[in-house]
XYZ file of C-alpha atoms in Angstrom:
601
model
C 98.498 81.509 115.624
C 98.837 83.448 112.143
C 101.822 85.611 111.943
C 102.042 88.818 112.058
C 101.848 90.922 108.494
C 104.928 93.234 108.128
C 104.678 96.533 107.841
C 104.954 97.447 103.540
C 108.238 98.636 102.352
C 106.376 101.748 100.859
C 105.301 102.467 104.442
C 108.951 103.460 105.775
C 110.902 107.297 105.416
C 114.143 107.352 106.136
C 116.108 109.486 108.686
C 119.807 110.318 108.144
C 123.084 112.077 109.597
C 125.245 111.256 106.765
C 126.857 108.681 108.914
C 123.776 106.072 108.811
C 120.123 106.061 108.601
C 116.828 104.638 110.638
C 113.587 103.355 108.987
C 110.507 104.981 110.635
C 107.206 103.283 109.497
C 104.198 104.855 109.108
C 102.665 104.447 112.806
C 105.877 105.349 114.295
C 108.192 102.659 114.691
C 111.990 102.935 114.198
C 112.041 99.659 113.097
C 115.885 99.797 111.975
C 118.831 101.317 112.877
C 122.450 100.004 112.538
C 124.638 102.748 114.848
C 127.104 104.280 114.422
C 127.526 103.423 110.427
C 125.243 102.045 107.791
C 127.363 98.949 108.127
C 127.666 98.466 112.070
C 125.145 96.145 113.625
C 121.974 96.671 114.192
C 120.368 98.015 117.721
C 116.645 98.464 116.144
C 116.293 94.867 113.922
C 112.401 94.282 113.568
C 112.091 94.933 110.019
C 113.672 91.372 110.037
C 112.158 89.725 112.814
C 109.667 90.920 115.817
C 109.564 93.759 118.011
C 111.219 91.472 120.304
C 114.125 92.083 117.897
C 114.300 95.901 118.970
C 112.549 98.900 118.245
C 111.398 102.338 119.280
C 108.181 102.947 119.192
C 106.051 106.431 119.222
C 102.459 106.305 117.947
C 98.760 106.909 118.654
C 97.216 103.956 120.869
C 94.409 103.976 118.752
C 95.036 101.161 115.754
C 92.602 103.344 113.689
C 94.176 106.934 113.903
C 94.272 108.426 110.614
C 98.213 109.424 109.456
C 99.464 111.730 107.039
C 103.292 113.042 107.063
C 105.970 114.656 104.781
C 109.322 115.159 105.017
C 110.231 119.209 106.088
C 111.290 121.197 102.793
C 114.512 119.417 101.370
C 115.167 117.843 104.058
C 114.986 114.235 106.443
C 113.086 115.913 109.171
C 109.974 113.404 109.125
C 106.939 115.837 110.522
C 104.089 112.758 111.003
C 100.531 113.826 111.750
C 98.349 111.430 113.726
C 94.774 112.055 113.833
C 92.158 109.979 116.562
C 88.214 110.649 116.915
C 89.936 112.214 120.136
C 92.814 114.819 118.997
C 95.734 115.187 116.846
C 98.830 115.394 117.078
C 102.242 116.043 115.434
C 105.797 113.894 115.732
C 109.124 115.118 114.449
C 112.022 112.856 113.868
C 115.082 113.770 112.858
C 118.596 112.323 113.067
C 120.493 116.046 113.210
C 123.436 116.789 110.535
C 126.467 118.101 110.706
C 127.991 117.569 114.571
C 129.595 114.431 114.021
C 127.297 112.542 117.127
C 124.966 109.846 116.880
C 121.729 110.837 117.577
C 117.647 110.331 117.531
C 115.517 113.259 118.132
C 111.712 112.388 118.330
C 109.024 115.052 119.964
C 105.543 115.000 119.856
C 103.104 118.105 120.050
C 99.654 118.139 120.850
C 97.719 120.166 118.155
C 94.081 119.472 119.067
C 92.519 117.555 121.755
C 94.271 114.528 123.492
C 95.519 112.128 122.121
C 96.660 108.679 124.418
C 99.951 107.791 123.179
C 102.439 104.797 123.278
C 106.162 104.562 124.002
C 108.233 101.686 123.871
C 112.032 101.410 123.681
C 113.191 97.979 122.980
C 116.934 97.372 122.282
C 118.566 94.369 121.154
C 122.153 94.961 119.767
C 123.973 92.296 116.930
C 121.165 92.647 114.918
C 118.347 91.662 117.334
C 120.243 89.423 119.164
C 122.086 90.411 122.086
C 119.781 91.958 124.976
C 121.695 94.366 126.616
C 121.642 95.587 130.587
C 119.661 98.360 131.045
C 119.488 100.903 134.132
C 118.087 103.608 135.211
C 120.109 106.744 136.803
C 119.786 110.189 137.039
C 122.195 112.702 135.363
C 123.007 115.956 137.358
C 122.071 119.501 135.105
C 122.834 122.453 135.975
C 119.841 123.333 138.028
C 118.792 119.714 138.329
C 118.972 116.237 137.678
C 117.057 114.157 135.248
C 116.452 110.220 134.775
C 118.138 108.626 131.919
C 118.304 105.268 130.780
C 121.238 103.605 129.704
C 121.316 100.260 127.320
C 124.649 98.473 127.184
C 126.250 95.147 125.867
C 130.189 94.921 124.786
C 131.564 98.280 123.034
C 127.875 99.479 122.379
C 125.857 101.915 124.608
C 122.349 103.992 124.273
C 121.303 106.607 126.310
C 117.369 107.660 126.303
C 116.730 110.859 127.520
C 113.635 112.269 127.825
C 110.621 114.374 130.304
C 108.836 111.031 130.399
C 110.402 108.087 130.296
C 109.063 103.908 129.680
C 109.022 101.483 132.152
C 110.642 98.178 132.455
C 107.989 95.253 131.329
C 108.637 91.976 130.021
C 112.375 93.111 128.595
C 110.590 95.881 126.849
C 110.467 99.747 128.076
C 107.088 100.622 127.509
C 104.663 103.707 128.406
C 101.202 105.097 127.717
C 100.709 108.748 128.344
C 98.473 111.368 126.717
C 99.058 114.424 124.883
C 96.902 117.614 124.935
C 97.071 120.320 122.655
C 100.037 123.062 123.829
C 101.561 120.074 125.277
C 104.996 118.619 124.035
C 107.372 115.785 124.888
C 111.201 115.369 123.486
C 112.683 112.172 123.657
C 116.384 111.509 122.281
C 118.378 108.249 121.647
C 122.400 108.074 121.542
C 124.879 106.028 120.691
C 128.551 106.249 121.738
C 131.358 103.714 123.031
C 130.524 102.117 126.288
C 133.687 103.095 127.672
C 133.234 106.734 127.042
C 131.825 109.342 129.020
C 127.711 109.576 128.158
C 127.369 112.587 125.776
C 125.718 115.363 127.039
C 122.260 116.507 125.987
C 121.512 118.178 122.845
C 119.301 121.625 122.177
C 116.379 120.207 120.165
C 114.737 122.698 118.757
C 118.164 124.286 117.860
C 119.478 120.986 115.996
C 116.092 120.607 114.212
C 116.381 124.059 112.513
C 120.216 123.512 112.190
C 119.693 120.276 109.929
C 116.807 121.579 107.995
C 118.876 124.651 106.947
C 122.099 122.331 106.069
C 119.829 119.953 103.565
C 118.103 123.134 102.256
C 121.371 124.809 101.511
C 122.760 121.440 99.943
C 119.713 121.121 97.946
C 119.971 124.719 96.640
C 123.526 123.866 94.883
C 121.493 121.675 92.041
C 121.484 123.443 88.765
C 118.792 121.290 87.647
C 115.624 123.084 86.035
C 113.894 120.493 83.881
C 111.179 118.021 84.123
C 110.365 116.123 87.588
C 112.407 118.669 89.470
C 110.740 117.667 93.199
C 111.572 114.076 92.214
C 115.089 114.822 90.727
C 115.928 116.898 94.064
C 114.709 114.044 96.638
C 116.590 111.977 94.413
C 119.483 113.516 94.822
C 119.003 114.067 98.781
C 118.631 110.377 99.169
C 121.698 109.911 97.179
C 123.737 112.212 99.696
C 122.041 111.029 102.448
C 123.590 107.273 101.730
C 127.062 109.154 101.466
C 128.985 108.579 104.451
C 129.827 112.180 104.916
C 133.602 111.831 106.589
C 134.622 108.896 104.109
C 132.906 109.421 101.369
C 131.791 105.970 100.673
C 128.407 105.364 99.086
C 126.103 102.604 99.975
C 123.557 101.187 97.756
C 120.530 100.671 100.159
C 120.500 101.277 103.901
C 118.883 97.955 104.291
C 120.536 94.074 104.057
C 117.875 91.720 103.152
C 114.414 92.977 102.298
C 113.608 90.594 99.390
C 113.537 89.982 95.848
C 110.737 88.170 96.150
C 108.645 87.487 99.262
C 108.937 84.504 100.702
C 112.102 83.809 98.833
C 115.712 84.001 99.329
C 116.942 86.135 96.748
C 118.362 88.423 99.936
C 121.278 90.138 100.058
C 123.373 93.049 102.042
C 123.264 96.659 100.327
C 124.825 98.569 103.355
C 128.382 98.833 101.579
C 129.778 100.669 98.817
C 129.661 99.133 94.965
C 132.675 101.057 92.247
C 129.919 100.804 89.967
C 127.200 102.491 91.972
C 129.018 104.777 93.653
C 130.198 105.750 90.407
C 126.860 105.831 88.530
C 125.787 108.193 91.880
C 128.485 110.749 91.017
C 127.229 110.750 87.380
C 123.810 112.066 89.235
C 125.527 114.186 91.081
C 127.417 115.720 88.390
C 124.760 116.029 85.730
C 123.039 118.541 88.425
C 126.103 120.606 88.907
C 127.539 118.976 92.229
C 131.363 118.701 92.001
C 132.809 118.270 95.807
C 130.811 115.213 96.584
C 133.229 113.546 93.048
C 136.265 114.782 94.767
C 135.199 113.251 98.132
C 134.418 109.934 96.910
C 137.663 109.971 94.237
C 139.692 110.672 97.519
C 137.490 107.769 98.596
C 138.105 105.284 96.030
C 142.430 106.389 96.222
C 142.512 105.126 99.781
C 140.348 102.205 99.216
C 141.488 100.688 95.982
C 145.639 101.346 96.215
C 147.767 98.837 96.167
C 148.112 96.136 93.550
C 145.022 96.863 90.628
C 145.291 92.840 90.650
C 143.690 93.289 93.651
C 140.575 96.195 93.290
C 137.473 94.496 94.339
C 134.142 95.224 93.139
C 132.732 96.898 96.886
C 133.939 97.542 99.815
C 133.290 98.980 103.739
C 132.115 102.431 104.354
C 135.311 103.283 105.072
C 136.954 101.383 102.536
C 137.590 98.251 104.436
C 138.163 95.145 102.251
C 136.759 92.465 104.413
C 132.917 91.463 103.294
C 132.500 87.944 104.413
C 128.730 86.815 103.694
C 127.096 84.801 106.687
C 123.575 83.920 107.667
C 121.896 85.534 110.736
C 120.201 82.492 112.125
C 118.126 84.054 114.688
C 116.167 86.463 112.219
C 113.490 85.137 110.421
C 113.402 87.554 107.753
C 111.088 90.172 106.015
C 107.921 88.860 105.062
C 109.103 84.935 105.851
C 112.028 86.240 103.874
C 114.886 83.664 104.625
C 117.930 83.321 104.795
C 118.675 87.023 106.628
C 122.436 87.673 104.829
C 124.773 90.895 106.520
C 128.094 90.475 104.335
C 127.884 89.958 100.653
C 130.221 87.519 98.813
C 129.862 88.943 95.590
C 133.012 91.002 96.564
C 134.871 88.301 95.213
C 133.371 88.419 91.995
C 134.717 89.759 88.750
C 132.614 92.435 87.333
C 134.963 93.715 84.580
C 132.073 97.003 83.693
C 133.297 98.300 86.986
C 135.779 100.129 85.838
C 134.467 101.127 83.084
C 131.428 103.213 85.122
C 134.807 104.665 87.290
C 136.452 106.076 84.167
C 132.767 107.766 83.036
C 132.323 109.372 86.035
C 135.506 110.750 86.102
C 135.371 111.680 82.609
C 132.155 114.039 83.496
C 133.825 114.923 86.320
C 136.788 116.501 84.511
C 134.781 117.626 82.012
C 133.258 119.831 85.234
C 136.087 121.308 85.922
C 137.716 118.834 88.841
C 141.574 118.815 88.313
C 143.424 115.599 88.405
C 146.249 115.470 91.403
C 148.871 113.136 90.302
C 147.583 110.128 92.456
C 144.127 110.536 91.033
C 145.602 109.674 87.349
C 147.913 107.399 87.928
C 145.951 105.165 89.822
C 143.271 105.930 87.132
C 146.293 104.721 84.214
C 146.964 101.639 86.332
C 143.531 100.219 86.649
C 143.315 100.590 82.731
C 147.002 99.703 82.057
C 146.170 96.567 83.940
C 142.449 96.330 81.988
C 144.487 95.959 79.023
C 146.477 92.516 79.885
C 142.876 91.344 81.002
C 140.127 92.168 79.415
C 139.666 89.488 77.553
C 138.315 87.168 80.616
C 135.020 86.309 80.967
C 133.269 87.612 84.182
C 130.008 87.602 86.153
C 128.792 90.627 84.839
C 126.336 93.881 85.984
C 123.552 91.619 87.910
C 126.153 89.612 89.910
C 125.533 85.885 88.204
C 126.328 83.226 90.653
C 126.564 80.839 87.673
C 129.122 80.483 85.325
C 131.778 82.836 83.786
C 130.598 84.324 80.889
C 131.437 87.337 78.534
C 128.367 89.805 79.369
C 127.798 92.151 76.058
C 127.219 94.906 78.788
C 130.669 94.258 79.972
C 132.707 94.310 77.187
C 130.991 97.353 76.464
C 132.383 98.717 79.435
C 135.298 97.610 78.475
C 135.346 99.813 75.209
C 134.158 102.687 77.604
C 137.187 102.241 80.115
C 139.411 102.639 77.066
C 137.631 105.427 75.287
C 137.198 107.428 78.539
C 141.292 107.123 79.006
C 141.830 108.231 75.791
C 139.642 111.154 76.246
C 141.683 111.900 79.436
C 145.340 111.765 77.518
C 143.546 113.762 74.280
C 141.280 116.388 75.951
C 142.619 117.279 79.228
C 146.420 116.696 78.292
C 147.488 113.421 80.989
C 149.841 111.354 79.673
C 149.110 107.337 78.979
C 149.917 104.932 76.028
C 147.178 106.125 74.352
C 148.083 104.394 70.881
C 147.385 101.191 72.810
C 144.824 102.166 74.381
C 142.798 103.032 71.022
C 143.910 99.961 69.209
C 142.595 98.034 72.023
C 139.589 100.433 71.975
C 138.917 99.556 68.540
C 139.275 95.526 69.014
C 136.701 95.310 71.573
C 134.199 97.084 69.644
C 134.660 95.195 66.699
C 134.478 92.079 68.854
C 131.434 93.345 70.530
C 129.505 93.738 67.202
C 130.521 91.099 65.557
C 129.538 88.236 68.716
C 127.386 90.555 70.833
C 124.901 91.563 68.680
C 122.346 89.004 66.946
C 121.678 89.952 62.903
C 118.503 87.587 62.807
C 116.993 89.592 65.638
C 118.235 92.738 65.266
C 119.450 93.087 69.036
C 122.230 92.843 71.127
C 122.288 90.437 73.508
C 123.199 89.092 76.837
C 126.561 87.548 76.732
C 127.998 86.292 73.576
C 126.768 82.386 74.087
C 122.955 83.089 73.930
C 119.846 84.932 72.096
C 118.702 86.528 75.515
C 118.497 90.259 75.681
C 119.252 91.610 79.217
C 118.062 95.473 80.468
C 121.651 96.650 80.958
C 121.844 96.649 76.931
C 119.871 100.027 77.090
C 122.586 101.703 78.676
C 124.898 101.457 75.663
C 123.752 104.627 73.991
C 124.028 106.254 77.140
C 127.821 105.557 77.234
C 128.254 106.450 73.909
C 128.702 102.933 72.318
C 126.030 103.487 69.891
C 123.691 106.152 68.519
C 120.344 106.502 70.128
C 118.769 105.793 67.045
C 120.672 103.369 65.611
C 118.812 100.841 63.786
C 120.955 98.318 66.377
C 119.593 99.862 69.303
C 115.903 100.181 68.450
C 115.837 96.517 67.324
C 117.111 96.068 71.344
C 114.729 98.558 72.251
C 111.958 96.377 70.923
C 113.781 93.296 72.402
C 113.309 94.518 75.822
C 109.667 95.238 75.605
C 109.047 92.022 74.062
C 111.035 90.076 76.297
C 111.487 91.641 79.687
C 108.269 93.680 80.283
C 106.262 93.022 82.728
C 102.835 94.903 83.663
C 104.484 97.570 81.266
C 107.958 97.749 84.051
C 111.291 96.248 82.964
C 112.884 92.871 84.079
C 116.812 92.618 84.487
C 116.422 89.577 82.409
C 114.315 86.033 82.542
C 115.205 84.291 85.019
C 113.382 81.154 83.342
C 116.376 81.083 81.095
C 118.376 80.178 84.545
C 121.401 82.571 83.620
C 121.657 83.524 87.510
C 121.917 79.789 89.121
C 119.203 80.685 91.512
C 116.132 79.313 92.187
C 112.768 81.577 92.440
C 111.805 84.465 90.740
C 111.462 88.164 91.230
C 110.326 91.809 90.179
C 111.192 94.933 87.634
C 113.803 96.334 88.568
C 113.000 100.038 88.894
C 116.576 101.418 87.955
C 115.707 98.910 84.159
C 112.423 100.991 83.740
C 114.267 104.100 83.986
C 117.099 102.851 82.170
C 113.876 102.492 79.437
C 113.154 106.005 79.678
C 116.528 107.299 78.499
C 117.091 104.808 75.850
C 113.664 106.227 74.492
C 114.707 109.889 75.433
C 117.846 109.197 72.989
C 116.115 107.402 70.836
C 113.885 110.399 70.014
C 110.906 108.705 71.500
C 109.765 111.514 74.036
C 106.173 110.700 73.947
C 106.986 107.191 75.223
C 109.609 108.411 77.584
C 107.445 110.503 79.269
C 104.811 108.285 79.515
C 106.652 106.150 81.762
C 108.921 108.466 83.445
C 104.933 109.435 84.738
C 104.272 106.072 85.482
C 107.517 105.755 87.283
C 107.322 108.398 89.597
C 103.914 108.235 90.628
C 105.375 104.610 92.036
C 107.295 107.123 94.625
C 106.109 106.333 98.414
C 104.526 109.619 100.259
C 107.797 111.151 100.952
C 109.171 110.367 97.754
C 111.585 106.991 98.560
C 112.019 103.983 96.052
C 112.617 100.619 97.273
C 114.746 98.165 94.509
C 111.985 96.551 92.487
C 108.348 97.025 92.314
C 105.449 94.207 92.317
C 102.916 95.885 89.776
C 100.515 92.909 90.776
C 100.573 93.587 94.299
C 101.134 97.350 93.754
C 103.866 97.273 96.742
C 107.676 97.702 96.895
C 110.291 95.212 97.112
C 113.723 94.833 98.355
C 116.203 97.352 99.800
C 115.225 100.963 100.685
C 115.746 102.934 100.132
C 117.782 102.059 97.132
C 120.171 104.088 95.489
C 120.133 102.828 91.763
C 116.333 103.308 91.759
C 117.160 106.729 92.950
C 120.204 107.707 90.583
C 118.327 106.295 87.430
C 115.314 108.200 88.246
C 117.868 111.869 87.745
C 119.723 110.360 85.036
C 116.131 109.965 83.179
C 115.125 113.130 83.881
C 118.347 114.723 82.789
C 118.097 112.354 79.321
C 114.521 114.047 78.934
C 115.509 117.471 79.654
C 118.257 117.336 77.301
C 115.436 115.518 74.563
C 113.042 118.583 74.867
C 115.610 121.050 74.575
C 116.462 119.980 71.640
């Protein structure tokens, strides 16, 4: 028996609550869902596996229904229209803001016709695993009582609710019914604690309209009015919608293991929160005039980084936990074939010594914004660089996370120099105190190192780390940071490094992997975030025509409701790895924001 063909990244929205967020494919299946935070275990896990490894499914009967849908103004409220030679009809799904609850909202409308529909609810908690015990029961109302069904293994309880609901079959809950036009059903999924009361029912309509008007009224705050301003604001409302809202912790994807490369095993967990790309998010944030979310995720970083700075890792929990541990899921075949299934990442252990350097940028714009420093926000800010200074001359695994050796990354020590420059700025600018003497002398050192052994005269280009020739797609960000002048003579000759060496199908590679700097076997796809990292080096380089060209190309790539997965296969014309991802997303506004200021000028 062939297997079955998964369903293409590019297919999936995503639905949010600020807490976590479902992937809802094309035909209508939540086909992930990890409840109640991005980082809790999943209860839907068949983008890794089978149905059998739970999800809820709403969709046409007919294979060949004809589906078109778009998110609802700036917002996550999916509106999906299904079409059949029969009728048509319309499903909204929305996970509803702003009440602190865990919730699924899913109705369906009949606009035309009838149209014979499908419902299953399959749970499986521990991502896929655990099968939980599932009853029926009725729940008294006011004027009457309804059926519910409850779902329930260890701490972790569901509760559908619904006018119509599945039937037990084979481990599955599973119904066919038809809609008619005038006709609509509401269904609702919750989570809570198994040994808490089951929450009570919510007002659907009212929660739809509730959470459309929240996102509209967040997305109205952007002061953003150049180029690609639809794709700049669903940037930006993917960005906050990977925000924990109550912690303030950003995670990079809302997926773990969608691959690198199908088939292969470059897989690896996104749901936590990287320094550097949390960071990188608030520089988004903050180029389009959004201050709060910087003081939320600096209140963030306080709680989740004090202590000894010997100690800051590079990522941590939602909620600023420390403990990552990486282990295999055995029972999940993976995406695609895609094995092994990792939830954990042990890169936490890692030394990434640019981390802190992205920290100090961000809060640099930040300041320069107008957010005022409390006196734990600098001094754990002097600490990390006070301690910087006894260390930065170690070697580390730099930007991309090398499982192979130690080595010293030009991108790193340039973030280094920025770590440095942006606490001098601090002590010179906006009057905080700090040995700012030796902070510039050190300052000075590593940017004379950094020229002198990470830059290549024959070749004209910077360079990977200071023991090769390669050139690596982080080296486009040092204009960016200030390092270097757009149009230094340095940085075009790296410029024209990168698109001799790391283009592919006219989209940017990290770096070769043939050169084996990563220790891992396979290979894998641009990188989206390096392409757009390519459209502000041009944009600063003075090369609008180019920039523009591919900041084109790169948003057409966008799925139907605007998402971007990590890489992209330009072979295959699909989307790979984790969606959606946040550095795809937070390159995409700082390239607009690089061309906006390039045309103004």
């Amino acid at each position: 028996m062939s297997k079955p063909v998964p369903t293409p990244i590019e297919d999936y929205a995503v639905l949010g609550d600020l807490g976590t967020a479902a992937l809802v494919s094309r035909r209508g299946s939540i086909d992930w869902l990890c409840l109640p935070r991005f980082d809790s275990r999943a209860c839907f896990a068949a983008l890794l596996g089978t149905p059998d490894n739970g999800r809820w499914l709403l969709a046409p009967v007919d294979p060949d229904a004809t589906t078109t849908r778009r998110y609802v103004g700036d917002s996550f409220v999916l509106e999906t229209i299904h079409e059949t030679a029969t009728g048509r009809v319309r499903v909204t799904d929305v996970m509803p803001l702003g009440d602190g609850r865990s919730d699924v909202l899913r109705r369906v409308e009949g606009l035309e016709g009838t149209v014979r529909m499908v419902h299953e609810w399959t749970v499986r908690f521990n991502y896929g695993r655990t099968r939980p015990w599932v009853m029926r029961h009725t729940e008294d109302r006011e004027d009457h009582t309804d059926e519910i069904i409850t779902a329930i293994a260890g701490p972790d309880m569901l509760v559908l609710r619904g006018a119509r609901l599945p039937h037990a079959q084979d481990g599955h809950h599973v119904d066919e019914f038809d809609v008619t036009a005038g006709q609509t059903y509401t269904f609702s999924t919750t989570w809570f604690r198994s040994h808490e009361e089951i929450p009570p029912p919510l007002r659907v309509r009212a929660r739809i309209e509730e959470t459309i008007a929240l996102s509209e009224e967040y997305a109205r705050h952007s002061d953003y009015e150049g180029p690609y301003a639809d794709h700049v604001t669903r940037s930006l409302l993917v960005l906050r919608a990977l925000t924990h809202a109550t912690t303030g912790g950003i995670v990079a994807a809302a997926t773990t293991s969608l691959p690198e490369e199908f088939g292969g095993e470059r897989n690896w967990d996104y749901r936590f929160c990287w320094l550097r790309d949390a960071a990188l998010t608030l520089e988004a944030f903050l180029g389009c005039g959004y201050i709060e979310e910087t003081a939320l995720w600096r209140d963030w970083l306080l709680r989740a980084v004090a202590g000894d700075p010997e100690d800051m890792q590079i990522m941590y929990r939602v909620d600023g936990g420390r403990d990552l541990p990486e282990r295999i899921l055995e029972h999940l075949p993976g995406y695609a074939g895609s094995w092994p299934v990792r939830v954990g990442n042990a890169a936490v252990d890692q030394r990434q010594t640019d981390v802190l350097g992205e920290v100090m940028i961000s809060l640099d714009h930040a300041r320069a914004r107008g957010l005022e420093e409390n006196d734990d926000s600098w001094h754990l800010q002097r600490a990390l660089v006070n301690h910087l200074a006894e260390h930065w001359q170690e070697a580390d695994n730099g930007l991309w996370e090398i499982r192979g050796p130690l080595r010293h990354f030009t991108h790193s020590r340039v973030m280094v120099w920025a770590a440095f420059d942006r606490a001098i700025r601090a002590v010179e600018q906006h009057g905080l105190d700090g040995p700012v003497d030796q902070w510039r002398e050190l300052r000075d050192r590593v940017r004379e190192e950094v020229l002198s052994k990470g830059f290549d005269t024959e070749t004209n280009t910077f360079v990977q780390h200071y023991d090769t020739t390669e050139v690596d797609a982080s080296l486009l960000t040092l204009s960016a940071v200030g390092f270097v002048a757009g149009d230094d003579p340095r940085m075009l000759g790296t410029i024209e490094a990168v698109e001799r060496d790391l283009l592919r199908h006219g989209l940017v590679m990290r770096y070769r992997t043939e050169a084996g700097v990563d220790g891992l076997p396979g290979d894998e796809h641009p990188f989206l975030a390096c392409s757009f990292w390519l459209v502000t080096a041009y944009a600063k380089a003075g090369m609008v025509e180019k920039a523009t060209e591919l900041m084109d190309r790169l948003v057409a790539l966008t799925n139907d409701v605007g998402l971007l997965s990590e890489e992209y296969d330009p072979v295959a014309q699909r989307m790979v790895g984790n969606f959606p991802q946040a550095f795809s997303h937070l390159t995409l506004v700082g390239a607009a924001l690089a061309l906006a200021r390039a045309t103004a000028t």
